[in-house]
Amino acid sequence: MTDTAQSYREPEATPVGHEGTRVEIRERPAWSISGWFGVLTIAVCIGACFLLAHSSIKGLIALPIVVAVVIFGSLVIVQPGETRVVRFFGSYVGTVRRTGLSWVLPLSDRRKVSIRVRNFETNHLKVNDADGNPVEIATIVVWQVADTSRALYAVDDYLNFVRVQAESALRHVATTHPYDNSVEEGLSLRGSTDIVAGELAVEMAERVAIAGVEIVEVRISHLAYAPEIAQAMLRRQQANAVVAARSRIVEGAVGMVEMALERLDERDIVNLDEERKAAMVSNLLVVLCSDQPASPVVNTGSLYS
């Protein structure tokens, strides 16, 4: 009993997502010819039925009827932008992409798969950006089925699969960039929309490739701070704008004061000592950097009195 217990080992569990669990399949063309050959064959079978009905071997009339029914069941009409995935007793045979009337393998079932370009908008997702601020973001995804066999047999529901993977990729990319970046060289969701959309398209394409789907285009359709921090972020943006404007004003004012002093020295209009220059610089900076218009005061005395 002890030896049996010691010799017994539990089977090793296969990890989820193992390569062996994937459906390795590729689209291939199915056997098909023009359906008008099938229509012609059905017409011949009908003519044979009439001939056999007036002959002495009437028992063979069932043969052309069976042939005509089988051929009629194997005719399929494929419209532009659609395909037919052909399966024969559970085995994938191929895909018919030729439009019009086609004659495919008899006794097979066909499933319609659209290859038209489709688009959808993701839900407004609330995620935390790279700075930890909650933001709301949504995208418009334009996609198309490229491999019909993978779309049907590699995943359970390729329509739902594309939607879920698109939102998953959107969450991941949104967390790697801040909503707004004060550094002009840095990437941000608001300032680098085209670059972020390109990253989204690449990541979505990698995620849905297993389902035989191609991503045509991805565009951000909604981007905003979450309502609970929108007012605070708005005040911060206004403060950043005020600081940037003040910096620009001060930079321009310093340049104007420097130019004024250089012009006075070049033209030798007046000789100013260091104390008078300091007073002149102070007055000019106050006038140039002030929000309110200057109110000049006439000084009739001396600077030193």
Coordinates of C-alpha atoms in Angstrom, one line a residue:
M1 CA 0.0 0.0 0.0
T2 CA 2.8 2.3 0.9
D3 CA 4.7 1.5 -2.3
T4 CA 1.7 2.1 -4.4
A5 CA 1.1 5.5 -2.7
Q6 CA 4.8 6.4 -3.2
S7 CA 4.8 5.4 -6.9
Y8 CA 1.7 7.4 -7.7
R9 CA 2.3 10.9 -9.1
E10 CA -0.3 13.4 -10.0
P11 CA -0.3 14.4 -13.6
E12 CA 1.4 17.7 -14.4
A13 CA -1.2 20.4 -15.2
T14 CA -0.9 22.0 -18.7
P15 CA -0.6 25.8 -18.4
V16 CA -3.4 27.9 -19.7
G17 CA -2.5 29.3 -23.1
H18 CA -0.2 26.5 -24.1
E19 CA 0.8 26.3 -27.7
G20 CA -1.0 22.9 -28.0
T21 CA -4.4 24.4 -27.2
R22 CA -4.4 26.8 -30.1
V23 CA -6.2 26.1 -33.3
E24 CA -3.5 26.2 -35.9
I25 CA -5.3 26.8 -39.2
R26 CA -4.8 28.9 -42.3
E27 CA -7.3 29.9 -44.9
R28 CA -7.1 28.1 -48.2
P29 CA -9.2 28.2 -51.4
A30 CA -12.0 25.6 -51.5
W31 CA -12.8 23.6 -54.6
S32 CA -15.4 25.3 -56.6
I33 CA -16.4 25.8 -60.2
S34 CA -18.9 28.0 -61.9
G35 CA -22.4 27.3 -60.7
W36 CA -23.8 27.4 -64.2
F37 CA -22.2 24.0 -64.8
G38 CA -24.3 22.7 -61.9
V39 CA -27.4 24.3 -63.4
L40 CA -26.7 22.7 -66.7
T41 CA -26.2 19.3 -65.0
I42 CA -29.5 19.7 -63.2
A43 CA -31.2 20.5 -66.5
V44 CA -29.7 17.3 -68.0
C45 CA -31.0 15.3 -65.0
I46 CA -34.5 16.7 -65.5
G47 CA -34.4 15.7 -69.2
A48 CA -33.2 12.3 -68.2
C49 CA -36.2 11.9 -65.8
F50 CA -38.6 12.7 -68.7
L51 CA -36.9 10.1 -70.9
L52 CA -36.8 7.4 -68.3
A53 CA -40.5 8.1 -67.4
H54 CA -41.5 7.0 -71.0
S55 CA -39.1 4.1 -71.2
S56 CA -39.2 0.5 -70.0
I57 CA -36.7 1.1 -67.2
K58 CA -38.7 3.5 -65.1
G59 CA -37.0 2.3 -61.9
L60 CA -33.8 4.2 -62.7
I61 CA -35.7 7.5 -62.6
A62 CA -34.6 7.9 -59.0
L63 CA -31.0 8.2 -59.9
P64 CA -31.1 11.5 -61.9
I65 CA -33.5 12.9 -59.2
V66 CA -31.0 12.2 -56.4
V67 CA -28.1 13.6 -58.5
A68 CA -30.1 16.8 -59.2
V69 CA -31.0 17.2 -55.5
V70 CA -27.4 16.8 -54.4
I71 CA -26.1 19.2 -57.0
F72 CA -28.8 21.8 -56.2
G73 CA -27.8 21.6 -52.5
S74 CA -24.1 22.3 -53.4
L75 CA -24.8 25.5 -55.3
V76 CA -24.0 28.7 -53.4
I77 CA -24.3 32.4 -54.1
V78 CA -21.5 34.6 -52.9
Q79 CA -22.2 38.4 -52.8
P80 CA -19.4 41.0 -53.1
G81 CA -17.8 41.5 -49.7
E82 CA -18.7 38.1 -48.5
T83 CA -17.2 34.6 -48.4
R84 CA -18.4 31.1 -47.7
V85 CA -16.4 28.8 -45.4
V86 CA -16.9 25.2 -46.6
R87 CA -16.8 22.3 -44.1
F88 CA -17.1 18.7 -45.0
F89 CA -18.2 16.4 -42.1
G90 CA -16.5 18.6 -39.5
S91 CA -13.3 19.1 -41.5
Y92 CA -12.4 22.5 -42.9
V93 CA -12.2 22.3 -46.7
G94 CA -11.5 25.9 -47.7
T95 CA -13.1 29.3 -48.4
V96 CA -14.9 30.5 -51.5
R97 CA -14.1 34.1 -52.2
R98 CA -15.3 34.2 -55.9
T99 CA -18.5 36.2 -56.2
G100 CA -21.5 34.9 -58.0
L101 CA -23.0 31.4 -58.4
S102 CA -20.5 28.6 -57.5
W103 CA -20.7 24.8 -57.3
V104 CA -18.9 23.6 -54.2
L105 CA -18.2 20.2 -52.7
P106 CA -21.5 18.3 -52.4
L107 CA -22.8 17.3 -48.9
S108 CA -20.8 20.1 -47.3
D109 CA -22.1 22.9 -45.1
R110 CA -21.2 26.5 -45.7
R111 CA -21.0 29.4 -43.3
K112 CA -21.1 33.1 -44.4
V113 CA -18.3 35.4 -43.2
S114 CA -18.2 39.0 -44.2
I115 CA -14.9 40.5 -45.2
R116 CA -16.2 44.1 -45.4
V117 CA -14.5 46.8 -43.5
R118 CA -16.2 47.4 -40.2
N119 CA -15.9 49.9 -37.3
F120 CA -17.1 50.3 -33.8
E121 CA -16.5 52.7 -30.9
T122 CA -15.2 51.3 -27.6
N123 CA -16.9 52.1 -24.3
H124 CA -15.8 55.2 -22.4
L125 CA -13.2 53.6 -20.2
K126 CA -12.0 55.1 -16.9
V127 CA -8.3 54.4 -16.5
N128 CA -5.3 55.9 -14.6
D129 CA -2.7 57.6 -16.8
A130 CA 1.0 57.4 -16.2
D131 CA 0.7 60.1 -13.5
G132 CA -2.0 58.2 -11.7
N133 CA -4.8 60.6 -12.7
P134 CA -8.1 59.0 -13.6
V135 CA -9.1 59.8 -17.2
E136 CA -11.9 58.8 -19.6
I137 CA -10.9 57.6 -23.0
A138 CA -12.6 55.9 -26.0
T139 CA -11.5 55.0 -29.5
I140 CA -12.9 54.2 -32.9
V141 CA -11.5 50.9 -34.3
V142 CA -11.7 50.1 -38.1
W143 CA -11.1 46.5 -38.8
Q144 CA -11.5 43.7 -41.4
V145 CA -11.5 39.9 -41.4
A146 CA -8.4 38.8 -43.3
D147 CA -8.4 35.0 -42.5
T148 CA -11.9 33.6 -42.5
S149 CA -10.8 30.2 -41.2
R150 CA -9.2 31.7 -38.1
A151 CA -12.1 34.0 -37.5
L152 CA -14.4 31.0 -37.2
Y153 CA -12.3 28.2 -35.7
A154 CA -9.4 29.9 -33.8
V155 CA -11.7 31.8 -31.4
D156 CA -15.2 31.2 -30.1
D157 CA -16.8 34.6 -31.2
Y158 CA -14.5 36.8 -33.3
L159 CA -16.8 39.8 -33.0
N160 CA -16.8 39.8 -29.2
F161 CA -13.1 38.9 -29.3
V162 CA -12.2 42.0 -31.2
R163 CA -14.1 44.3 -28.9
V164 CA -12.7 42.9 -25.7
Q165 CA -9.1 42.9 -27.0
A166 CA -9.5 46.5 -28.3
E167 CA -10.6 47.7 -24.9
S168 CA -7.7 45.7 -23.3
A169 CA -5.1 47.3 -25.6
L170 CA -6.7 50.7 -25.0
R171 CA -6.4 50.3 -21.2
H172 CA -2.7 49.3 -21.5
V173 CA -1.6 52.1 -23.8
A174 CA -3.5 54.7 -21.8
T175 CA -1.7 53.8 -18.6
T176 CA 1.8 54.3 -20.2
H177 CA 1.3 58.0 -21.1
P178 CA 0.3 61.0 -19.0
Y179 CA -2.8 62.9 -20.0
D180 CA -0.8 66.1 -20.4
N181 CA 2.9 66.6 -20.3
S182 CA 4.4 70.0 -19.3
V183 CA 7.6 69.0 -21.1
E184 CA 7.2 69.7 -24.8
E185 CA 9.4 66.8 -25.8
G186 CA 7.4 64.2 -23.9
L187 CA 4.5 62.2 -25.2
S188 CA 1.1 62.7 -23.8
L189 CA -2.4 61.4 -24.6
R190 CA -3.7 65.0 -25.4
G191 CA -0.6 66.4 -27.1
S192 CA 0.5 63.3 -29.1
T193 CA -2.8 61.9 -30.3
D194 CA -1.5 60.6 -33.6
I195 CA 1.4 58.8 -32.0
V196 CA -0.7 57.2 -29.3
A197 CA -3.2 56.1 -32.0
G198 CA -0.4 54.5 -33.9
E199 CA 0.7 52.6 -30.7
L200 CA -2.9 51.5 -30.2
A201 CA -3.2 50.2 -33.7
V202 CA 0.0 48.1 -33.4
E203 CA -1.0 46.6 -30.1
M204 CA -4.5 45.8 -31.2
A205 CA -3.2 44.2 -34.4
E206 CA -1.0 41.9 -32.3
R207 CA -3.8 40.9 -30.0
V208 CA -6.4 40.1 -32.7
A209 CA -4.0 38.4 -35.2
I210 CA -4.9 35.0 -33.7
A211 CA -8.5 35.6 -34.9
G212 CA -7.5 36.4 -38.5
V213 CA -8.4 40.1 -38.1
E214 CA -6.5 43.1 -39.4
I215 CA -6.7 46.5 -37.9
V216 CA -7.1 49.2 -40.5
E217 CA -7.2 52.3 -38.4
V218 CA -7.5 53.4 -34.8
R219 CA -8.5 57.0 -33.7
I220 CA -9.1 58.4 -30.2
S221 CA -12.8 59.7 -30.1
H222 CA -13.0 60.8 -26.5
L223 CA -10.4 62.0 -24.0
A224 CA -11.1 63.9 -20.8
Y225 CA -10.3 63.9 -17.1
A226 CA -12.7 62.0 -14.9
P227 CA -15.4 64.2 -13.4
E228 CA -14.1 63.9 -9.8
I229 CA -10.8 65.6 -10.7
A230 CA -11.8 67.7 -13.8
Q231 CA -12.1 71.0 -11.8
A232 CA -8.8 70.5 -10.1
M233 CA -7.0 69.6 -13.4
L234 CA -8.6 72.6 -15.1
R235 CA -7.2 74.9 -12.4
R236 CA -3.8 73.3 -12.8
Q237 CA -3.9 73.8 -16.6
Q238 CA -4.9 77.4 -16.1
A239 CA -2.0 77.9 -13.6
N240 CA 0.4 76.3 -16.1
A241 CA -0.8 78.6 -18.8
V242 CA -0.4 81.7 -16.5
V243 CA 3.1 80.6 -15.6
A244 CA 4.1 80.0 -19.2
A245 CA 2.6 83.4 -20.2
R246 CA 4.4 85.2 -17.4
S247 CA 7.7 83.5 -18.4
R248 CA 7.3 84.7 -21.9
I249 CA 6.4 88.3 -20.8
V250 CA 9.4 88.4 -18.4
E251 CA 11.7 87.1 -21.2
G252 CA 10.5 89.7 -23.6
A253 CA 10.7 92.5 -21.0
V254 CA 14.3 91.7 -20.1
G255 CA 15.2 91.8 -23.8
M256 CA 13.5 95.2 -24.2
V257 CA 15.3 96.6 -21.2
E258 CA 18.7 95.3 -22.4
M259 CA 18.0 96.8 -25.9
A260 CA 17.1 100.2 -24.3
L261 CA 20.3 100.3 -22.3
E262 CA 22.4 99.4 -25.3
R263 CA 20.8 102.1 -27.4
L264 CA 21.3 104.7 -24.8
D265 CA 25.0 103.8 -24.5
E266 CA 25.5 103.7 -28.3
R267 CA 23.9 107.1 -29.0
D268 CA 25.4 108.6 -25.9
I269 CA 22.1 110.3 -25.0
V270 CA 22.6 110.3 -21.3
N271 CA 25.2 109.0 -18.9
L272 CA 23.8 106.7 -16.2
D273 CA 25.6 105.4 -13.2
E274 CA 24.8 102.0 -11.7
E275 CA 22.2 103.3 -9.3
R276 CA 20.3 105.1 -12.1
K277 CA 20.5 102.1 -14.4
A278 CA 19.1 99.9 -11.6
A279 CA 16.2 102.4 -11.1
M280 CA 15.5 102.5 -14.8
V281 CA 15.5 98.7 -15.1
S282 CA 13.2 98.4 -12.1
N283 CA 10.7 101.0 -13.6
L284 CA 10.8 99.4 -17.1
L285 CA 10.2 95.9 -15.7
V286 CA 7.3 97.1 -13.6
V287 CA 5.7 98.8 -16.6
L288 CA 6.3 95.9 -19.0
C289 CA 5.3 93.0 -16.7
S290 CA 2.3 94.6 -15.1
D291 CA -1.2 93.5 -15.9
Q292 CA -2.6 97.0 -15.5
P293 CA -1.7 100.1 -17.6
A294 CA 1.1 102.2 -16.2
S295 CA 0.3 105.5 -14.4
P296 CA 3.3 107.7 -15.0
V297 CA 4.6 110.0 -12.2
V298 CA 6.6 113.1 -13.1
N299 CA 9.6 113.5 -10.8
T300 CA 10.8 117.2 -10.7
G301 CA 13.4 116.6 -8.1
S302 CA 16.7 114.7 -8.1
L303 CA 17.0 111.0 -7.7
Y304 CA 19.2 111.5 -4.7
S305 CA 17.0 114.1 -2.9

